Tab-separated table of C-alpha atoms in Angstrom:
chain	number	residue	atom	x	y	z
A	1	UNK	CA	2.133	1.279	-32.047
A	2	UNK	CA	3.866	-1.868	-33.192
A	3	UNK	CA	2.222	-5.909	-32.966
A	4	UNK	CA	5.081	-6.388	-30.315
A	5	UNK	CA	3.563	-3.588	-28.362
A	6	UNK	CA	0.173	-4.685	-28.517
A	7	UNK	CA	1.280	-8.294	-27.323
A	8	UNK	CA	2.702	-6.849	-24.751
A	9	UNK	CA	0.137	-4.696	-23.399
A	10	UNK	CA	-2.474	-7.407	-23.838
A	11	UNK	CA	-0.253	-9.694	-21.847
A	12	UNK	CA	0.286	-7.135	-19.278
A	13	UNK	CA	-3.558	-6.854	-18.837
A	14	UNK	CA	-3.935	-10.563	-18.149
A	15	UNK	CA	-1.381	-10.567	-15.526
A	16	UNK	CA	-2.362	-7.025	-13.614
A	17	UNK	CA	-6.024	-9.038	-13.737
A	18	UNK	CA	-4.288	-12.102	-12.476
A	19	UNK	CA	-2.591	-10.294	-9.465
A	20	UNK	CA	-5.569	-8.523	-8.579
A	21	UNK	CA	-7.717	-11.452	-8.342
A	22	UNK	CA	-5.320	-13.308	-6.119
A	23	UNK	CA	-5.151	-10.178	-3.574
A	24	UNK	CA	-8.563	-9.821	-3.617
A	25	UNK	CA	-8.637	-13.854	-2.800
A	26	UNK	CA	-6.078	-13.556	-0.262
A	27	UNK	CA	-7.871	-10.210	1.316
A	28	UNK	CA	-5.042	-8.164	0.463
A	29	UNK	CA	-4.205	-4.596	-1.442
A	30	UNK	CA	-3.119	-4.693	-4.865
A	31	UNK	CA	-0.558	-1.928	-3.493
A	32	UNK	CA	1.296	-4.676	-1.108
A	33	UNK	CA	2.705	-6.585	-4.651
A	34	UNK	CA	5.272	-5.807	-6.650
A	35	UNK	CA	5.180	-6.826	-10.336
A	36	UNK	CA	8.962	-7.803	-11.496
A	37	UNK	CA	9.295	-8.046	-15.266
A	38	UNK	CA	12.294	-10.832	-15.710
A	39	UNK	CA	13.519	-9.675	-18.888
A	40	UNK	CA	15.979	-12.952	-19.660
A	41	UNK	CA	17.012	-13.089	-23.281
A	42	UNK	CA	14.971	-10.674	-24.571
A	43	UNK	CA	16.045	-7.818	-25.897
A	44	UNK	CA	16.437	-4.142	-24.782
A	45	UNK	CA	13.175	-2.501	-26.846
A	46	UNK	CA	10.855	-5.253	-24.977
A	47	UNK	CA	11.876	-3.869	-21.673
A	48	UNK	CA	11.478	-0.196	-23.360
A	49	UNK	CA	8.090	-1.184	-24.053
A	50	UNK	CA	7.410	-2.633	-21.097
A	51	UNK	CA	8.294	0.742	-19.278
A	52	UNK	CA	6.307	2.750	-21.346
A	53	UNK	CA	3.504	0.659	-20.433
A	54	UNK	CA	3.713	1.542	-16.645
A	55	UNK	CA	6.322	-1.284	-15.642
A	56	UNK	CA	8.524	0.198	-12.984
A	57	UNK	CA	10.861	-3.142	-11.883
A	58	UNK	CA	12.917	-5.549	-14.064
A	59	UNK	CA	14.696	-8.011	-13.378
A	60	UNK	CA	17.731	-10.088	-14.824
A	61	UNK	CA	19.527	-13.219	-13.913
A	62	UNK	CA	22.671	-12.981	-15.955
A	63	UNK	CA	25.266	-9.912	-15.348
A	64	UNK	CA	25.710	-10.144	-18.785
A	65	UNK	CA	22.331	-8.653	-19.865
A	66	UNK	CA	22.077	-6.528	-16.672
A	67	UNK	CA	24.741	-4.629	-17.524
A	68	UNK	CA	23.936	-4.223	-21.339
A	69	UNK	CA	19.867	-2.638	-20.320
A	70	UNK	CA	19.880	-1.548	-17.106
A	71	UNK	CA	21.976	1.381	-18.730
A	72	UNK	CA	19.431	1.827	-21.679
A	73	UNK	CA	16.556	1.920	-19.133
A	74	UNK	CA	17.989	3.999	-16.103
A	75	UNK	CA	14.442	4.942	-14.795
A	76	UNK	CA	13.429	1.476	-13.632
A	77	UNK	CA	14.232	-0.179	-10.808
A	78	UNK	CA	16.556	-3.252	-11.409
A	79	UNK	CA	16.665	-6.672	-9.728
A	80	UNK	CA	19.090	-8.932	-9.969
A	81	UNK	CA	17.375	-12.791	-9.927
A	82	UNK	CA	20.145	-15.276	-10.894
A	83	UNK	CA	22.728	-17.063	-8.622
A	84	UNK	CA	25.487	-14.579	-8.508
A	85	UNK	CA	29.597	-15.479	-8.408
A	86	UNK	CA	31.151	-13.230	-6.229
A	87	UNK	CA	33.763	-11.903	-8.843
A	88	UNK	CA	30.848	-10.555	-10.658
A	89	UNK	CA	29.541	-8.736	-7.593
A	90	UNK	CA	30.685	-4.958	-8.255
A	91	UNK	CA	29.299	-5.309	-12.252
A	92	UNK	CA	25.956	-6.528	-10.160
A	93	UNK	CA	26.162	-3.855	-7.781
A	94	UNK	CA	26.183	-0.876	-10.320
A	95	UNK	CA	22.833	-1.359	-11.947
A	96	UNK	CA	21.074	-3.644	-9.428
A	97	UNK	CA	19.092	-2.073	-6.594
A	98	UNK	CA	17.901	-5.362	-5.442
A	99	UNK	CA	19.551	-9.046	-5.090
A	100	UNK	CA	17.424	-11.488	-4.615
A	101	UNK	CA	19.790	-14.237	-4.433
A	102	UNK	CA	22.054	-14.416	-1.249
A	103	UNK	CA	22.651	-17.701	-0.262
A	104	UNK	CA	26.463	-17.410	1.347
A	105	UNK	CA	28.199	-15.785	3.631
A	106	UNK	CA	31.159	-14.608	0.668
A	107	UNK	CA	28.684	-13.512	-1.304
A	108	UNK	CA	27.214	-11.022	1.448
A	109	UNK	CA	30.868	-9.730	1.860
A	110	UNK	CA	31.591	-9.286	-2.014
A	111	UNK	CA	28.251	-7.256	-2.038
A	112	UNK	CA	29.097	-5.149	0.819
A	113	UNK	CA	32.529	-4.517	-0.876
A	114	UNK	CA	31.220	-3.499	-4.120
A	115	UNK	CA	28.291	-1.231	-2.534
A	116	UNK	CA	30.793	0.693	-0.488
A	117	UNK	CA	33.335	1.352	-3.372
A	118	UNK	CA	29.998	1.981	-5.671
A	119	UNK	CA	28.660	4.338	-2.980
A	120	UNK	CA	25.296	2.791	-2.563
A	121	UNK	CA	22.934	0.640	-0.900
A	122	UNK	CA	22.179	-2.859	-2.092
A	123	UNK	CA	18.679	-4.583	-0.742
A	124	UNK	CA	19.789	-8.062	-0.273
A	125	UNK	CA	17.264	-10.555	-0.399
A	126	UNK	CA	18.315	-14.243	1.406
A	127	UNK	CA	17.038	-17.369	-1.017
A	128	UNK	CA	15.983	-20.067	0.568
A	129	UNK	CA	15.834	-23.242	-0.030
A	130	UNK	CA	12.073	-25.256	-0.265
A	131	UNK	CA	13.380	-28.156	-1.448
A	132	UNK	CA	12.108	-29.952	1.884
A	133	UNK	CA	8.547	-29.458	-0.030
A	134	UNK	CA	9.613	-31.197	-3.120
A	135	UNK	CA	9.575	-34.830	-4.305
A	136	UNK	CA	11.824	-37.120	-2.058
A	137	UNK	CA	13.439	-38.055	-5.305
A	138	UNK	CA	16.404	-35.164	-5.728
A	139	UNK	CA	16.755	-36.589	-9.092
A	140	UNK	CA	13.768	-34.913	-9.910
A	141	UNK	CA	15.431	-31.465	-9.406
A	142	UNK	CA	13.052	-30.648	-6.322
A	143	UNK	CA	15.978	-28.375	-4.982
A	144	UNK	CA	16.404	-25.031	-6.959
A	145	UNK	CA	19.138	-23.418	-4.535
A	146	UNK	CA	18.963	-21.239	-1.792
A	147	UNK	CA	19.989	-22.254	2.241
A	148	UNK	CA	18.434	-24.275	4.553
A	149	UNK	CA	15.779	-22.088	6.580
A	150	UNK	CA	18.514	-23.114	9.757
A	151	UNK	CA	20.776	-20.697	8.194
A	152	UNK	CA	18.992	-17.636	7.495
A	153	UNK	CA	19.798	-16.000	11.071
A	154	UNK	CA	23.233	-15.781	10.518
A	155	UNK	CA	23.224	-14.701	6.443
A	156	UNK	CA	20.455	-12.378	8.088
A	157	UNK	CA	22.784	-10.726	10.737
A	158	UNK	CA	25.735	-10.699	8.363
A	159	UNK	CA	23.724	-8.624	5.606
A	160	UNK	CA	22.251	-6.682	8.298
A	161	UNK	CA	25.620	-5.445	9.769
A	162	UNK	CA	27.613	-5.050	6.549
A	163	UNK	CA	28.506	-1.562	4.769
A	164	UNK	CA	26.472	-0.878	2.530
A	165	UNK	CA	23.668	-3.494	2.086
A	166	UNK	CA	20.381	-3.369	3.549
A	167	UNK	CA	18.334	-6.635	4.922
A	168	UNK	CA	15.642	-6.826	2.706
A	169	UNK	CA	13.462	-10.854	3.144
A	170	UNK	CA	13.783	-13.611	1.781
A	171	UNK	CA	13.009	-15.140	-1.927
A	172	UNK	CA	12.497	-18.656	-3.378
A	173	UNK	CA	11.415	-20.741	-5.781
A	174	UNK	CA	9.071	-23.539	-5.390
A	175	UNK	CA	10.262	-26.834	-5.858
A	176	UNK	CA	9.719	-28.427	-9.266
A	177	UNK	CA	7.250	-31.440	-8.216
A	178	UNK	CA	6.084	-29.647	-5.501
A	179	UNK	CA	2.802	-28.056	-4.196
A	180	UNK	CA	3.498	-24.443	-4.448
A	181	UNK	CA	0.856	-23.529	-1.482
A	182	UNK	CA	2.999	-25.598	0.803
A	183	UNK	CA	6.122	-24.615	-0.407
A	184	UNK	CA	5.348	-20.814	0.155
A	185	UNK	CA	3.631	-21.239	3.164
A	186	UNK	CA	7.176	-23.143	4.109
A	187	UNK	CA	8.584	-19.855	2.962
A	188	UNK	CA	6.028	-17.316	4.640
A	189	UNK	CA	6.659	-18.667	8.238
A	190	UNK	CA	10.820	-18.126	7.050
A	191	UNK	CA	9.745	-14.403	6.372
A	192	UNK	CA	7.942	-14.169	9.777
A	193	UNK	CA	10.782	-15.561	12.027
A	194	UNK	CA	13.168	-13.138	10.371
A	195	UNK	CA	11.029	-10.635	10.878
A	196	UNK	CA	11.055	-10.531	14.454
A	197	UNK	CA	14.519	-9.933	14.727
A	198	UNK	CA	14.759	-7.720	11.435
A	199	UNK	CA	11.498	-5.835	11.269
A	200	UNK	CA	12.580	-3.942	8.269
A	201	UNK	CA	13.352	-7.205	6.180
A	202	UNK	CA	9.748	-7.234	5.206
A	203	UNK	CA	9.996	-8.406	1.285
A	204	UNK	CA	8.875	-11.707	0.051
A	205	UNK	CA	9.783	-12.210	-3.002
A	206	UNK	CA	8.224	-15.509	-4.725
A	207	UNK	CA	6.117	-16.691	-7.474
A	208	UNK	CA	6.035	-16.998	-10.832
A	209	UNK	CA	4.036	-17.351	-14.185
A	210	UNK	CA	2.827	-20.961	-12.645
A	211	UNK	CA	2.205	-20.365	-9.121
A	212	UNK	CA	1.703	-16.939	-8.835
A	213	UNK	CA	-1.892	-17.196	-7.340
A	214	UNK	CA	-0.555	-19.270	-4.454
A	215	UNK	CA	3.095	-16.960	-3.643
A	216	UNK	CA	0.192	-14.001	-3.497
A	217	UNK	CA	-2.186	-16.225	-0.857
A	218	UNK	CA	0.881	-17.272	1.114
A	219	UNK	CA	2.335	-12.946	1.639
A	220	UNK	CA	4.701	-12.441	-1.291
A	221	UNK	CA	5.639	-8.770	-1.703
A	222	UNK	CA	6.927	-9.136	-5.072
A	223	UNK	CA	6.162	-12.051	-7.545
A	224	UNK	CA	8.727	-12.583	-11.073
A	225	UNK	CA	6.895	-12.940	-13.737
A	226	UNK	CA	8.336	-13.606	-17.174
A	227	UNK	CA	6.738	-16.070	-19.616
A	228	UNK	CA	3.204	-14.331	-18.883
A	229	UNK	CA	4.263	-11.146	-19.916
A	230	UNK	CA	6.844	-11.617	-22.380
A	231	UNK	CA	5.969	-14.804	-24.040
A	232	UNK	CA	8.379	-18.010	-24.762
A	233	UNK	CA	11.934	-16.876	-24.640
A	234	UNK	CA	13.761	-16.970	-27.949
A	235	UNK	CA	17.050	-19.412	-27.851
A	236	UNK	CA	20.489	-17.731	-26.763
A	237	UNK	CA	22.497	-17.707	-29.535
């Protein structure tokens, strides 16, 4: 067993400890959260290791490196975090099983293009925006993308009806400056209203190394966890 391994594993520890303390907090089942591994800039035998550890979903948010691991690790399930241009939607669509960044209605009909011609279904994920929970100051960067909560009916009902996607919830990030209890609970009431029209759509997908604790008190299904298991990413070169 290499050091990296043993890093890894020790880090993985932490965070399985960290998750379980927040559902017990929030008087939930470990079972209702989904630990998603984002992989960013780190290379292909981390997210080996990872897997051999008992890590079943990654996640990327460049094509770039989706498309060079997803192939070398075909037994987990892949996510696909990042903002997403529609001409790289069928490259997305072959290794993703998840998007968790729909936030326009050409986007939603790129996806359902690509899924058809790829002969699969997509879970598409609608981010939305919490920057109404951030600093007043937008210089701050309190808006990290995503639509207004006013628009997720109609992204909604256009994912639901198109070929080959599937409504899955909603994902965000917290706004930088913000209070990320607030933010998510923002987000939760999102989740419910789309639920009553889309029962099905019942993923949450939010928090991260830094606010974890609260995404988990406030209903997220699956939280994205990088730094904490992987460590400081190295530069891009």
């Amino acid at each position: 067993m290499t050091e990296r391994t043993d890093e890894l594993r020790s880090n993985l520890q932490l965070v399985q400890e960290r998750i379980e303390k927040a559902c017990q907090a929030a008087g939930r089942s470990r079972d209702e959260v989904t630990l998603v591994a984002i992989t960013k800039t780190f290379p292909v035998s981390d997210v080996r290791a990872l897997a051999a550890l008992g890590i079943g979903d990654a996640g990327e948010n460049r094509e770039q490196e989706l498309k060079q691991k997803a192939p070398d690790c075909p037994d987990l399930t892949w996510h696909f975090v990042g903002q997403l241009q529609s001409k790289k939607a069928r490259s997305i669509v072959r290794y993703a099983s998840a998007v968790h960044s729909v936030d326009r209605l050409s986007l939603v009909s790129a996806l359902s293009k690509a899924a058809v011609a790829e002969e699969k279904t997509v879970r598409c994920l609608i981010q939305v925006s919490l920057a109404a929970y951030g600093p007043a100051d937008a210089a701050t960067g309190a808006s990290r993308g995503g639509v207004e909560p006013s628009a997720v009916p109609e992204l909604a009902a256009a994912i639901a009806t198109a070929g080959g996607l599937e409504l899955g919830g909603v994902m965000a990030v917290a706004p930088l400056g913000s209070e990320p209890a607030e933010a998510f609970a923002g987000l939760r009431e999102v989740a419910s209203r789309l639920r009553s029209e889309h029962p099905g759509a019942d993923w949450i997908s939010a928090g991260m190394t830094g606010d974890l604790e609260a995404a988990i008190q406030q209903g997220a299904t699956h939280v994205r966890l990088g730094r904490a298991l992987l460590g400081t990413r190295p530069r891009l070169g």
